[in-house]
JSON list of C-alpha atoms in Angstrom, two decimals:
[
{"chain": "A", "resi": 120, "resn": "MET", "atom": "CA", "xyz": [-0.60, 0.04, -0.21]},
{"chain": "A", "resi": 121, "resn": "ILE", "atom": "CA", "xyz": [1.06, 3.42, -0.77]},
{"chain": "A", "resi": 122, "resn": "SER", "atom": "CA", "xyz": [1.87, 5.76, 2.55]},
{"chain": "A", "resi": 123, "resn": "PRO", "atom": "CA", "xyz": [1.23, 9.54, 2.32]},
{"chain": "A", "resi": 124, "resn": "HIS", "atom": "CA", "xyz": [4.81, 9.94, 2.90]},
{"chain": "A", "resi": 125, "resn": "GLN", "atom": "CA", "xyz": [5.48, 8.04, -0.84]},
{"chain": "A", "resi": 126, "resn": "THR", "atom": "CA", "xyz": [2.66, 10.13, -2.19]},
{"chain": "A", "resi": 127, "resn": "ARG", "atom": "CA", "xyz": [4.71, 13.43, -1.46]},
{"chain": "A", "resi": 128, "resn": "ARG", "atom": "CA", "xyz": [7.65, 12.73, -3.72]},
{"chain": "A", "resi": 129, "resn": "HIS", "atom": "CA", "xyz": [5.12, 12.08, -6.82]},
{"chain": "A", "resi": 130, "resn": "SER", "atom": "CA", "xyz": [2.42, 14.73, -8.25]},
{"chain": "A", "resi": 131, "resn": "HIS", "atom": "CA", "xyz": [0.87, 11.39, -10.06]},
{"chain": "A", "resi": 132, "resn": "ILE", "atom": "CA", "xyz": [0.60, 7.33, -9.32]},
{"chain": "A", "resi": 133, "resn": "LEU", "atom": "CA", "xyz": [-1.00, 5.25, -12.04]},
{"chain": "A", "resi": 134, "resn": "LEU", "atom": "CA", "xyz": [-2.28, 1.72, -11.27]},
{"chain": "A", "resi": 135, "resn": "ASP", "atom": "CA", "xyz": [-3.26, -0.70, -13.75]},
{"chain": "A", "resi": 136, "resn": "THR", "atom": "CA", "xyz": [-5.73, -3.41, -12.51]},
{"chain": "A", "resi": 137, "resn": "PRO", "atom": "CA", "xyz": [-5.77, -6.84, -13.68]},
{"chain": "A", "resi": 138, "resn": "GLY", "atom": "CA", "xyz": [-8.17, -8.32, -16.02]},
{"chain": "A", "resi": 139, "resn": "GLN", "atom": "CA", "xyz": [-11.55, -6.87, -17.22]},
{"chain": "A", "resi": 140, "resn": "ILE", "atom": "CA", "xyz": [-13.57, -4.46, -15.31]},
{"chain": "A", "resi": 141, "resn": "GLU", "atom": "CA", "xyz": [-16.30, -6.87, -14.34]},
{"chain": "A", "resi": 142, "resn": "ILE", "atom": "CA", "xyz": [-13.59, -8.79, -12.46]},
{"chain": "A", "resi": 143, "resn": "PHE", "atom": "CA", "xyz": [-12.23, -5.98, -10.56]},
{"chain": "A", "resi": 144, "resn": "THR", "atom": "CA", "xyz": [-15.04, -3.61, -9.66]},
{"chain": "A", "resi": 145, "resn": "TRP", "atom": "CA", "xyz": [-17.60, -6.22, -8.72]},
{"chain": "A", "resi": 146, "resn": "SER", "atom": "CA", "xyz": [-15.20, -8.58, -6.57]},
{"chain": "A", "resi": 147, "resn": "ALA", "atom": "CA", "xyz": [-14.40, -7.71, -3.22]},
{"chain": "A", "resi": 148, "resn": "SER", "atom": "CA", "xyz": [-10.56, -7.43, -3.13]},
{"chain": "A", "resi": 149, "resn": "GLY", "atom": "CA", "xyz": [-11.28, -4.69, -6.12]},
{"chain": "A", "resi": 150, "resn": "SER", "atom": "CA", "xyz": [-13.70, -2.72, -3.99]},
{"chain": "A", "resi": 151, "resn": "ILE", "atom": "CA", "xyz": [-11.15, -2.53, -1.24]},
{"chain": "A", "resi": 152, "resn": "ILE", "atom": "CA", "xyz": [-8.20, -1.77, -2.87]},
{"chain": "A", "resi": 153, "resn": "THR", "atom": "CA", "xyz": [-10.19, 1.03, -4.91]},
{"chain": "A", "resi": 154, "resn": "GLU", "atom": "CA", "xyz": [-11.69, 2.19, -1.63]},
{"chain": "A", "resi": 155, "resn": "SER", "atom": "CA", "xyz": [-8.45, 2.15, 0.36]},
{"chain": "A", "resi": 156, "resn": "ILE", "atom": "CA", "xyz": [-6.85, 4.34, -2.15]},
{"chain": "A", "resi": 157, "resn": "ALA", "atom": "CA", "xyz": [-9.88, 7.05, -2.42]},
{"chain": "A", "resi": 158, "resn": "SER", "atom": "CA", "xyz": [-9.77, 7.04, 1.26]},
{"chain": "A", "resi": 159, "resn": "THR", "atom": "CA", "xyz": [-5.93, 8.00, 1.42]},
{"chain": "A", "resi": 160, "resn": "MET", "atom": "CA", "xyz": [-5.66, 10.57, -1.78]},
{"chain": "A", "resi": 161, "resn": "PRO", "atom": "CA", "xyz": [-7.85, 12.17, -4.59]},
{"chain": "A", "resi": 162, "resn": "THR", "atom": "CA", "xyz": [-8.53, 9.58, -7.34]},
{"chain": "A", "resi": 163, "resn": "CYS", "atom": "CA", "xyz": [-9.92, 9.57, -10.69]},
{"chain": "A", "resi": 164, "resn": "VAL", "atom": "CA", "xyz": [-10.97, 6.15, -12.61]},
{"chain": "A", "resi": 165, "resn": "ALA", "atom": "CA", "xyz": [-10.33, 6.27, -16.36]},
{"chain": "A", "resi": 166, "resn": "TYR", "atom": "CA", "xyz": [-11.93, 2.82, -18.04]},
{"chain": "A", "resi": 167, "resn": "VAL", "atom": "CA", "xyz": [-10.04, 2.13, -21.38]},
{"chain": "A", "resi": 168, "resn": "ILE", "atom": "CA", "xyz": [-11.24, 0.44, -24.17]},
{"chain": "A", "resi": 169, "resn": "ASP", "atom": "CA", "xyz": [-9.09, -1.72, -27.09]},
{"chain": "A", "resi": 170, "resn": "THR", "atom": "CA", "xyz": [-10.79, 0.30, -29.46]},
{"chain": "A", "resi": 171, "resn": "PRO", "atom": "CA", "xyz": [-9.90, -2.22, -32.69]},
{"chain": "A", "resi": 172, "resn": "ARG", "atom": "CA", "xyz": [-12.58, -4.67, -30.76]},
{"chain": "A", "resi": 173, "resn": "THR", "atom": "CA", "xyz": [-15.42, -2.10, -30.91]},
{"chain": "A", "resi": 174, "resn": "THR", "atom": "CA", "xyz": [-16.24, -2.36, -34.36]},
{"chain": "A", "resi": 175, "resn": "SER", "atom": "CA", "xyz": [-19.65, -3.33, -34.30]},
{"chain": "A", "resi": 176, "resn": "PRO", "atom": "CA", "xyz": [-22.60, -1.22, -32.54]},
{"chain": "A", "resi": 177, "resn": "SER", "atom": "CA", "xyz": [-23.34, -3.96, -29.82]},
{"chain": "A", "resi": 178, "resn": "THR", "atom": "CA", "xyz": [-19.57, -3.97, -28.88]},
{"chain": "A", "resi": 179, "resn": "PHE", "atom": "CA", "xyz": [-19.30, -0.44, -28.29]},
{"chain": "A", "resi": 180, "resn": "MET", "atom": "CA", "xyz": [-22.74, -0.20, -26.34]},
{"chain": "A", "resi": 181, "resn": "SER", "atom": "CA", "xyz": [-21.23, -2.78, -24.47]},
{"chain": "A", "resi": 182, "resn": "ASN", "atom": "CA", "xyz": [-18.15, -1.00, -23.61]},
{"chain": "A", "resi": 183, "resn": "MET", "atom": "CA", "xyz": [-19.93, 2.17, -22.87]},
{"chain": "A", "resi": 184, "resn": "LEU", "atom": "CA", "xyz": [-22.10, 0.29, -20.45]},
{"chain": "A", "resi": 185, "resn": "TYR", "atom": "CA", "xyz": [-19.21, -0.81, -18.81]},
{"chain": "A", "resi": 186, "resn": "ALA", "atom": "CA", "xyz": [-17.54, 2.34, -18.57]},
{"chain": "A", "resi": 187, "resn": "CYS", "atom": "CA", "xyz": [-20.62, 3.94, -17.11]},
{"chain": "A", "resi": 188, "resn": "SER", "atom": "CA", "xyz": [-21.13, 1.12, -14.28]}
]
């Protein structure tokens, strides 16, 4: 875990989470990790999609719904 002392040396910290979004966001461990980080520092979440895989309208909409969840 990142201590407040360590964050003073950096203006930004980028955390890459494992696997697919539903595995991370809807699991107990994902919730614990995000709540721990958000309670100690300002936090922003970015959902990055694989654009070559969003060629069909249904895949695109599925990704947009995941991004909103």
